[in-house]
Protein backbone atom coordinates (compact mmCIF):
# COMPACT_ATOMS: atom_id res chain seq x y z
CA UNK A 1 0.00 0.00 0.00
CA UNK A 2 1.07 3.53 -0.70
CA UNK A 3 1.87 5.64 2.33
CA UNK A 4 1.89 9.37 1.81
CA UNK A 5 3.47 11.27 3.27
CA UNK A 6 6.20 8.80 4.14
CA UNK A 7 6.61 8.54 7.94
CA UNK A 8 9.62 10.52 9.19
CA UNK A 9 10.04 8.99 12.64
CA UNK A 10 10.44 10.83 15.91
CA UNK A 11 12.34 14.10 16.18
CA UNK A 12 15.42 12.48 17.73
CA UNK A 13 15.73 9.92 14.91
CA UNK A 14 15.31 12.60 12.27
CA UNK A 15 17.93 14.83 13.92
CA UNK A 16 20.34 11.90 14.25
CA UNK A 17 19.87 10.97 10.59
CA UNK A 18 20.33 14.57 9.44
CA UNK A 19 23.53 14.91 11.49
CA UNK A 20 24.91 11.67 10.06
CA UNK A 21 24.12 12.75 6.51
CA UNK A 22 25.85 16.11 7.08
CA UNK A 23 28.99 14.32 8.29
CA UNK A 24 28.89 11.97 5.32
CA UNK A 25 28.46 14.86 2.86
CA UNK A 26 31.47 16.65 4.37
CA UNK A 27 33.58 13.48 4.17
CA UNK A 28 32.52 12.72 0.59
CA UNK A 29 33.63 16.19 -0.49
CA UNK A 30 37.19 15.17 0.49
CA UNK A 31 37.14 12.11 -1.79
CA UNK A 32 38.34 11.84 -5.35
CA UNK A 33 35.54 9.94 -7.07
CA UNK A 34 37.49 9.85 -10.33
CA UNK A 35 40.32 8.03 -8.57
CA UNK A 36 37.87 5.39 -7.36
CA UNK A 37 36.44 4.91 -10.84
CA UNK A 38 39.84 4.96 -12.53
CA UNK A 39 41.32 2.34 -10.20
CA UNK A 40 38.05 0.35 -10.05
CA UNK A 41 38.43 0.05 -6.28
CA UNK A 42 37.74 2.12 -3.21
CA UNK A 43 41.11 2.98 -1.63
CA UNK A 44 41.73 1.55 1.84
CA UNK A 45 41.93 4.99 3.44
CA UNK A 46 38.52 5.88 2.00
CA UNK A 47 37.09 2.60 3.39
CA UNK A 48 38.63 3.45 6.77
CA UNK A 49 36.98 6.88 6.67
CA UNK A 50 33.59 5.36 5.87
CA UNK A 51 34.08 2.89 8.74
CA UNK A 52 34.99 5.67 11.18
CA UNK A 53 31.82 7.53 10.24
CA UNK A 54 29.75 4.43 10.92
CA UNK A 55 28.61 3.96 7.34
CA UNK A 56 29.02 0.18 7.44
CA UNK A 57 27.00 -0.17 10.62
CA UNK A 58 24.08 1.90 9.42
CA UNK A 59 21.70 -1.09 9.30
CA UNK A 60 23.21 -2.98 12.22
CA UNK A 61 21.65 -2.54 15.69
CA UNK A 62 23.65 -0.51 18.22
CA UNK A 63 23.93 -3.51 20.54
CA UNK A 64 26.17 -5.16 17.90
CA UNK A 65 28.26 -2.08 17.17
CA UNK A 66 25.95 -0.49 14.63
CA UNK A 67 25.65 3.22 14.01
CA UNK A 68 22.12 3.60 15.36
CA UNK A 69 19.18 1.54 16.52
CA UNK A 70 16.82 2.59 13.74
CA UNK A 71 17.38 4.05 10.31
CA UNK A 72 14.73 5.97 8.44
CA UNK A 73 14.13 4.89 4.84
CA UNK A 74 14.71 8.50 3.81
CA UNK A 75 18.17 8.41 5.43
CA UNK A 76 19.17 5.34 3.42
CA UNK A 77 18.04 6.97 0.19
CA UNK A 78 19.97 10.17 0.91
CA UNK A 79 23.07 8.21 1.96
CA UNK A 80 22.99 6.20 -1.28
CA UNK A 81 22.46 9.37 -3.30
CA UNK A 82 25.38 11.12 -1.58
CA UNK A 83 27.73 8.19 -2.15
CA UNK A 84 26.66 7.79 -5.78
CA UNK A 85 27.37 11.49 -6.44
CA UNK A 86 31.03 10.83 -5.73
CA UNK A 87 31.37 7.26 -6.91
CA UNK A 88 29.02 4.56 -8.12
CA UNK A 89 31.52 2.01 -6.82
CA UNK A 90 31.43 3.49 -3.30
CA UNK A 91 27.64 3.33 -3.41
CA UNK A 92 27.72 -0.31 -4.55
CA UNK A 93 30.19 -1.14 -1.75
CA UNK A 94 27.80 0.42 0.78
CA UNK A 95 24.81 -1.39 -0.72
CA UNK A 96 26.51 -4.78 -0.54
CA UNK A 97 27.65 -4.10 3.02
CA UNK A 98 24.16 -3.06 4.10
CA UNK A 99 22.46 -5.95 2.26
CA UNK A 100 25.09 -8.50 3.26
CA UNK A 101 24.53 -7.98 6.98
CA UNK A 102 20.73 -8.17 6.85
CA UNK A 103 20.27 -11.97 6.80
CA UNK A 104 22.25 -12.11 10.06
CA UNK A 105 20.35 -9.15 11.56
CA UNK A 106 16.99 -10.64 10.61
CA UNK A 107 17.47 -14.39 11.05
CA UNK A 108 20.81 -14.97 12.78
CA UNK A 109 21.09 -16.59 16.16
CA UNK A 110 22.31 -14.48 19.07
CA UNK A 111 25.70 -16.18 18.79
CA UNK A 112 25.93 -15.46 15.04
CA UNK A 113 24.99 -11.83 15.61
CA UNK A 114 27.62 -11.45 18.33
CA UNK A 115 30.28 -13.07 16.14
CA UNK A 116 29.61 -11.51 12.73
CA UNK A 117 27.89 -8.16 13.18
CA UNK A 118 30.51 -6.19 15.18
CA UNK A 119 33.29 -6.64 12.57
CA UNK A 120 30.81 -5.80 9.79
CA UNK A 121 29.63 -2.68 11.63
CA UNK A 122 33.17 -1.36 12.07
CA UNK A 123 34.35 -2.21 8.57
CA UNK A 124 36.91 -4.66 9.95
CA UNK A 125 35.27 -7.15 7.62
CA UNK A 126 33.27 -6.36 4.51
CA UNK A 127 30.13 -8.29 3.66
CA UNK A 128 29.33 -10.20 0.52
CA UNK A 129 26.39 -12.12 -0.74
CA UNK A 130 25.75 -14.54 -3.56
CA UNK A 131 22.73 -15.42 -5.61
CA UNK A 132 22.73 -19.17 -6.07
CA UNK A 133 19.69 -19.89 -8.17
CA UNK A 134 19.77 -20.13 -11.93
CA UNK A 135 18.49 -16.98 -13.61
CA UNK A 136 18.68 -15.02 -10.33
CA UNK A 137 20.38 -11.69 -10.01
CA UNK A 138 20.88 -8.68 -12.19
CA UNK A 139 22.15 -10.23 -15.42
CA UNK A 140 19.48 -9.05 -17.86
CA UNK A 141 21.03 -11.19 -20.62
CA UNK A 142 20.29 -14.34 -18.57
CA UNK A 143 16.55 -13.68 -18.44
CA UNK A 144 14.70 -16.31 -20.38
CA UNK A 145 11.11 -16.63 -21.45
CA UNK A 146 9.04 -19.49 -20.19
Coordinates of N, CA and C in Angstrom, one line a residue:
X1 N 0.8 -1.2 0.0 CA 0.0 0.0 0.0 C 0.9 1.3 0.0
X2 N 0.4 2.3 -0.6 CA 1.1 3.5 -0.7 C 0.9 4.3 0.6
X3 N 2.0 4.8 1.1 CA 1.9 5.6 2.3 C 2.4 7.0 2.0
X4 N 1.5 8.0 2.1 CA 1.9 9.4 1.8 C 1.3 10.3 2.8
X5 N 2.0 11.2 3.4 CA 3.5 11.3 3.3 C 4.2 10.1 4.0
X6 N 5.4 9.9 3.5 CA 6.2 8.8 4.1 C 6.5 9.2 5.6
X7 N 6.3 8.2 6.5 CA 6.6 8.5 7.9 C 8.1 8.9 8.2
X8 N 8.3 10.0 8.9 CA 9.6 10.5 9.2 C 10.2 10.0 10.5
X9 N 9.5 9.4 11.4 CA 10.0 9.0 12.6 C 10.0 10.1 13.7
X10 N 10.5 9.8 14.9 CA 10.4 10.8 15.9 C 11.5 11.9 15.7
X11 N 11.4 13.0 16.4 CA 12.3 14.1 16.2 C 13.8 13.7 16.4
X12 N 14.0 12.9 17.4 CA 15.4 12.5 17.7 C 16.0 11.7 16.6
X13 N 15.3 10.7 16.0 CA 15.7 9.9 14.9 C 16.0 10.8 13.7
X14 N 15.1 11.7 13.4 CA 15.3 12.6 12.3 C 16.6 13.4 12.5
X15 N 16.7 14.0 13.6 CA 17.9 14.8 13.9 C 19.2 14.0 13.8
X16 N 19.2 12.8 14.3 CA 20.3 11.9 14.2 C 20.7 11.6 12.8
X17 N 19.7 11.3 12.0 CA 19.9 11.0 10.6 C 20.4 12.2 9.8
X18 N 19.9 13.4 10.1 CA 20.3 14.6 9.4 C 21.8 14.9 9.8
X19 N 22.1 14.7 11.1 CA 23.5 14.9 11.5 C 24.5 13.9 10.8
X20 N 24.1 12.7 10.7 CA 24.9 11.7 10.1 C 25.1 12.0 8.6
X21 N 24.0 12.4 7.9 CA 24.1 12.8 6.5 C 25.0 14.0 6.3
X22 N 25.0 14.9 7.2 CA 25.9 16.1 7.1 C 27.3 15.7 7.2
X23 N 27.6 14.8 8.1 CA 29.0 14.3 8.3 C 29.4 13.6 7.0
X24 N 28.6 12.7 6.5 CA 28.9 12.0 5.3 C 29.1 12.9 4.1
X25 N 28.3 13.9 4.0 CA 28.5 14.9 2.9 C 29.8 15.5 3.0
X26 N 30.2 16.0 4.2 CA 31.5 16.6 4.4 C 32.6 15.7 4.0
X27 N 32.5 14.4 4.5 CA 33.6 13.5 4.2 C 33.7 13.2 2.7
X28 N 32.5 13.0 2.0 CA 32.5 12.7 0.6 C 33.2 13.8 -0.2
X29 N 33.0 15.1 0.2 CA 33.6 16.2 -0.5 C 35.2 16.1 -0.5
X30 N 35.7 15.3 0.4 CA 37.2 15.2 0.5 C 37.7 14.0 -0.4
X31 N 36.8 13.3 -1.0 CA 37.1 12.1 -1.8 C 37.3 12.5 -3.3
X32 N 38.1 11.7 -3.9 CA 38.3 11.8 -5.4 C 37.6 10.7 -6.0
X33 N 36.4 11.0 -6.4 CA 35.5 9.9 -7.1 C 36.1 9.4 -8.4
X34 N 36.8 10.3 -9.1 CA 37.5 9.8 -10.3 C 38.6 8.8 -10.1
X35 N 39.3 9.0 -8.9 CA 40.3 8.0 -8.6 C 39.7 6.7 -8.3
X36 N 38.6 6.6 -7.6 CA 37.9 5.4 -7.4 C 37.5 4.7 -8.7
X37 N 36.9 5.5 -9.6 CA 36.4 4.9 -10.8 C 37.6 4.5 -11.7
X38 N 38.7 5.3 -11.7 CA 39.8 5.0 -12.5 C 40.5 3.7 -12.1
X39 N 40.6 3.5 -10.7 CA 41.3 2.3 -10.2 C 40.4 1.1 -10.0
X40 N 39.1 1.4 -10.2 CA 38.1 0.3 -10.0 C 38.1 -0.3 -8.7
X41 N 38.4 0.5 -7.7 CA 38.4 0.1 -6.3 C 38.3 1.3 -5.4
X42 N 37.8 1.1 -4.2 CA 37.7 2.1 -3.2 C 39.0 2.0 -2.4
X43 N 39.9 3.1 -2.4 CA 41.1 3.0 -1.6 C 40.9 2.7 -0.1
X44 N 41.8 2.0 0.4 CA 41.7 1.5 1.8 C 41.5 2.7 2.8
X45 N 42.1 3.9 2.5 CA 41.9 5.0 3.4 C 40.5 5.6 3.3
X46 N 39.9 5.5 2.2 CA 38.5 5.9 2.0 C 37.6 4.9 2.8
X47 N 37.9 3.6 2.7 CA 37.1 2.6 3.4 C 37.2 2.9 4.9
X48 N 38.4 3.2 5.3 CA 38.6 3.4 6.8 C 37.8 4.7 7.2
X49 N 37.8 5.7 6.4 CA 37.0 6.9 6.7 C 35.5 6.6 6.8
X50 N 35.0 5.8 5.8 CA 33.6 5.4 5.9 C 33.3 4.6 7.2
X51 N 34.2 3.7 7.5 CA 34.1 2.9 8.7 C 34.1 3.8 10.0
X52 N 34.9 4.8 10.0 CA 35.0 5.7 11.2 C 33.7 6.5 11.3
X53 N 33.1 6.8 10.2 CA 31.8 7.5 10.2 C 30.7 6.6 10.7
X54 N 30.8 5.3 10.6 CA 29.7 4.4 10.9 C 28.9 4.0 9.7
X55 N 29.4 4.3 8.5 CA 28.6 4.0 7.3 C 28.3 2.5 7.3
X56 N 29.2 1.6 7.6 CA 29.0 0.2 7.4 C 28.1 -0.4 8.5
X57 N 27.9 0.3 9.6 CA 27.0 -0.2 10.6 C 25.6 0.5 10.6
X58 N 25.3 1.1 9.5 CA 24.1 1.9 9.4 C 22.8 1.0 9.6
X59 N 22.9 -0.2 9.2 CA 21.7 -1.1 9.3 C 21.9 -2.2 10.3
X60 N 22.9 -2.0 11.2 CA 23.2 -3.0 12.2 C 22.8 -2.4 13.6
X61 N 22.1 -3.1 14.4 CA 21.7 -2.5 15.7 C 22.8 -2.1 16.5
X62 N 22.6 -1.1 17.4 CA 23.7 -0.5 18.2 C 24.3 -1.6 19.1
X63 N 23.4 -2.5 19.6 CA 23.9 -3.5 20.5 C 25.0 -4.4 19.9
X64 N 25.1 -4.4 18.6 CA 26.2 -5.2 17.9 C 27.2 -4.2 17.2
X65 N 27.3 -3.0 17.7 CA 28.3 -2.1 17.2 C 27.8 -1.2 16.0
X66 N 26.5 -1.3 15.7 CA 26.0 -0.5 14.6 C 25.9 1.0 14.9
X67 N 25.6 1.8 13.9 CA 25.7 3.2 14.0 C 24.5 3.8 14.8
X68 N 23.3 3.1 14.7 CA 22.1 3.6 15.4 C 21.1 2.5 15.5
X69 N 20.1 2.6 16.3 CA 19.2 1.5 16.5 C 18.2 1.5 15.4
X70 N 17.8 2.6 14.8 CA 16.8 2.6 13.7 C 17.3 3.6 12.7
X71 N 17.0 3.2 11.4 CA 17.4 4.1 10.3 C 16.1 4.3 9.5
X72 N 15.9 5.6 9.2 CA 14.7 6.0 8.4 C 15.0 5.6 7.0
X73 N 14.0 5.2 6.3 CA 14.1 4.9 4.8 C 14.7 6.1 4.1
X74 N 14.2 7.3 4.4 CA 14.7 8.5 3.8 C 16.2 8.7 4.0
X75 N 16.7 8.3 5.2 CA 18.2 8.4 5.4 C 18.9 7.5 4.5
X76 N 18.5 6.3 4.3 CA 19.2 5.3 3.4 C 19.2 5.9 2.0
X77 N 18.1 6.4 1.6 CA 18.0 7.0 0.2 C 19.0 8.1 0.0
X78 N 19.1 9.0 1.0 CA 20.0 10.2 0.9 C 21.4 9.7 1.0
X79 N 21.7 8.7 1.8 CA 23.1 8.2 2.0 C 23.5 7.6 0.6
X80 N 22.7 6.8 0.0 CA 23.0 6.2 -1.3 C 23.2 7.3 -2.3
X81 N 22.3 8.3 -2.3 CA 22.5 9.4 -3.3 C 23.8 10.1 -3.1
X82 N 24.1 10.4 -1.9 CA 25.4 11.1 -1.6 C 26.6 10.3 -2.1
X83 N 26.6 9.0 -1.7 CA 27.7 8.2 -2.2 C 27.8 8.1 -3.7
X84 N 26.7 7.9 -4.3 CA 26.7 7.8 -5.8 C 27.1 9.1 -6.5
X85 N 26.9 10.2 -5.8 CA 27.4 11.5 -6.4 C 28.9 11.5 -6.6
X86 N 29.6 10.8 -5.7 CA 31.0 10.8 -5.7 C 31.6 9.6 -6.4
X87 N 30.9 8.5 -6.3 CA 31.4 7.3 -6.9 C 30.3 6.2 -6.9
X88 N 30.0 5.7 -8.1 CA 29.0 4.6 -8.1 C 29.6 3.3 -7.4
X89 N 30.9 3.2 -7.5 CA 31.5 2.0 -6.8 C 31.4 2.1 -5.3
X90 N 31.6 3.3 -4.7 CA 31.4 3.5 -3.3 C 30.0 3.2 -2.9
X91 N 29.0 3.6 -3.7 CA 27.6 3.3 -3.4 C 27.4 1.8 -3.5
X92 N 27.9 1.1 -4.4 CA 27.7 -0.3 -4.5 C 28.3 -1.0 -3.3
X93 N 29.5 -0.6 -2.9 CA 30.2 -1.1 -1.7 C 29.3 -1.0 -0.5
X94 N 28.7 0.2 -0.3 CA 27.8 0.4 0.8 C 26.6 -0.5 0.7
X95 N 26.0 -0.6 -0.5 CA 24.8 -1.4 -0.7 C 25.0 -2.8 -0.4
X96 N 26.2 -3.4 -0.8 CA 26.5 -4.8 -0.5 C 26.7 -5.0 1.0
X97 N 27.4 -4.0 1.6 CA 27.7 -4.1 3.0 C 26.3 -4.1 3.8
X98 N 25.4 -3.2 3.4 CA 24.2 -3.1 4.1 C 23.3 -4.3 3.9
X99 N 23.2 -4.8 2.6 CA 22.5 -5.9 2.3 C 23.1 -7.2 2.8
X100 N 24.4 -7.3 2.8 CA 25.1 -8.5 3.3 C 24.9 -8.8 4.7
X101 N 24.7 -7.8 5.5 CA 24.5 -8.0 7.0 C 23.1 -8.3 7.3
X102 N 22.1 -8.0 6.5 CA 20.7 -8.2 6.8 C 20.3 -9.6 7.1
X103 N 20.7 -10.6 6.4 CA 20.3 -12.0 6.8 C 20.7 -12.3 8.2
X104 N 21.8 -11.8 8.7 CA 22.2 -12.1 10.1 C 21.4 -11.3 11.0
X105 N 21.2 -10.0 10.7 CA 20.4 -9.1 11.6 C 18.9 -9.7 11.7
X106 N 18.4 -10.2 10.6 CA 17.0 -10.6 10.6 C 16.8 -12.1 11.2
X107 N 17.7 -13.0 10.7 CA 17.5 -14.4 11.0 C 18.6 -15.1 11.8
X108 N 19.7 -14.3 12.1 CA 20.8 -15.0 12.8 C 20.5 -15.3 14.2
X109 N 21.2 -16.3 14.7 CA 21.1 -16.6 16.2 C 21.8 -15.5 16.9
X110 N 21.6 -15.5 18.2 CA 22.3 -14.5 19.1 C 23.8 -14.7 18.9
X111 N 24.3 -15.9 18.9 CA 25.7 -16.2 18.8 C 26.2 -15.7 17.4
X112 N 25.5 -15.9 16.4 CA 25.9 -15.5 15.0 C 26.0 -13.9 15.0
X113 N 25.0 -13.3 15.6 CA 25.0 -11.8 15.6 C 26.2 -11.3 16.4
X114 N 26.5 -11.9 17.5 CA 27.6 -11.4 18.3 C 28.9 -11.7 17.6
X115 N 29.0 -12.7 16.8 CA 30.3 -13.1 16.1 C 30.5 -12.2 14.9
X116 N 29.4 -12.1 14.1 CA 29.6 -11.5 12.7 C 29.3 -10.0 12.6
X117 N 28.3 -9.5 13.4 CA 27.9 -8.2 13.2 C 28.9 -7.1 13.6
X118 N 29.6 -7.2 14.8 CA 30.5 -6.2 15.2 C 31.6 -5.9 14.1
X119 N 32.3 -7.0 13.6 CA 33.3 -6.6 12.6 C 32.7 -6.1 11.3
X120 N 31.5 -6.4 11.0 CA 30.8 -5.8 9.8 C 30.5 -4.3 10.1
X121 N 30.0 -4.1 11.3 CA 29.6 -2.7 11.6 C 30.8 -1.7 11.6
X122 N 32.0 -2.2 12.0 CA 33.2 -1.4 12.1 C 34.0 -1.3 10.8
X123 N 33.6 -2.2 9.8 CA 34.3 -2.2 8.6 C 35.6 -3.1 8.7
X124 N 35.8 -3.7 9.8 CA 36.9 -4.7 10.0 C 36.8 -5.8 8.9
X125 N 35.6 -6.2 8.7 CA 35.3 -7.2 7.6 C 34.2 -6.6 6.7
X126 N 34.3 -6.8 5.4 CA 33.3 -6.4 4.5 C 32.4 -7.5 4.1
X127 N 31.1 -7.3 4.0 CA 30.1 -8.3 3.7 C 30.1 -8.6 2.2
X128 N 29.6 -9.8 1.9 CA 29.3 -10.2 0.5 C 28.1 -11.0 0.5
X129 N 27.5 -11.2 -0.6 CA 26.4 -12.1 -0.7 C 26.4 -12.7 -2.1
X130 N 25.8 -13.9 -2.3 CA 25.8 -14.5 -3.6 C 24.3 -15.0 -3.9
X131 N 24.0 -14.9 -5.1 CA 22.7 -15.4 -5.6 C 23.0 -16.8 -6.2
X132 N 22.4 -17.8 -5.7 CA 22.7 -19.2 -6.1 C 21.7 -19.9 -7.0
X133 N 20.7 -19.2 -7.3 CA 19.7 -19.9 -8.2 C 19.9 -19.5 -9.6
X134 N 19.7 -20.4 -10.5 CA 19.8 -20.1 -11.9 C 18.8 -19.0 -12.3
X135 N 19.3 -18.1 -13.1 CA 18.5 -17.0 -13.6 C 18.2 -16.0 -12.5
X136 N 18.9 -16.0 -11.4 CA 18.7 -15.0 -10.3 C 19.7 -13.9 -10.5
X137 N 19.4 -12.8 -10.0 CA 20.4 -11.7 -10.0 C 20.1 -10.6 -11.0
X138 N 21.1 -9.9 -11.4 CA 20.9 -8.7 -12.2 C 21.4 -8.8 -13.6
X139 N 21.6 -10.0 -14.1 CA 22.1 -10.2 -15.4 C 21.0 -10.3 -16.4
X140 N 20.7 -9.1 -17.0 CA 19.5 -9.1 -17.9 C 19.6 -10.0 -19.0
X141 N 20.8 -10.3 -19.5 CA 21.0 -11.2 -20.6 C 20.6 -12.6 -20.3
X142 N 20.6 -13.0 -19.0 CA 20.3 -14.3 -18.6 C 18.8 -14.6 -18.4
X143 N 18.0 -13.5 -18.6 CA 16.5 -13.7 -18.4 C 16.0 -14.5 -19.6
X144 N 15.3 -15.5 -19.3 CA 14.7 -16.3 -20.4 C 13.2 -16.2 -20.3
X145 N 12.6 -16.6 -21.4 CA 11.1 -16.6 -21.4 C 10.7 -18.0 -21.2
X146 N 9.6 -18.2 -20.5 CA 9.0 -19.5 -20.2 C 7.7 -19.7 -20.7

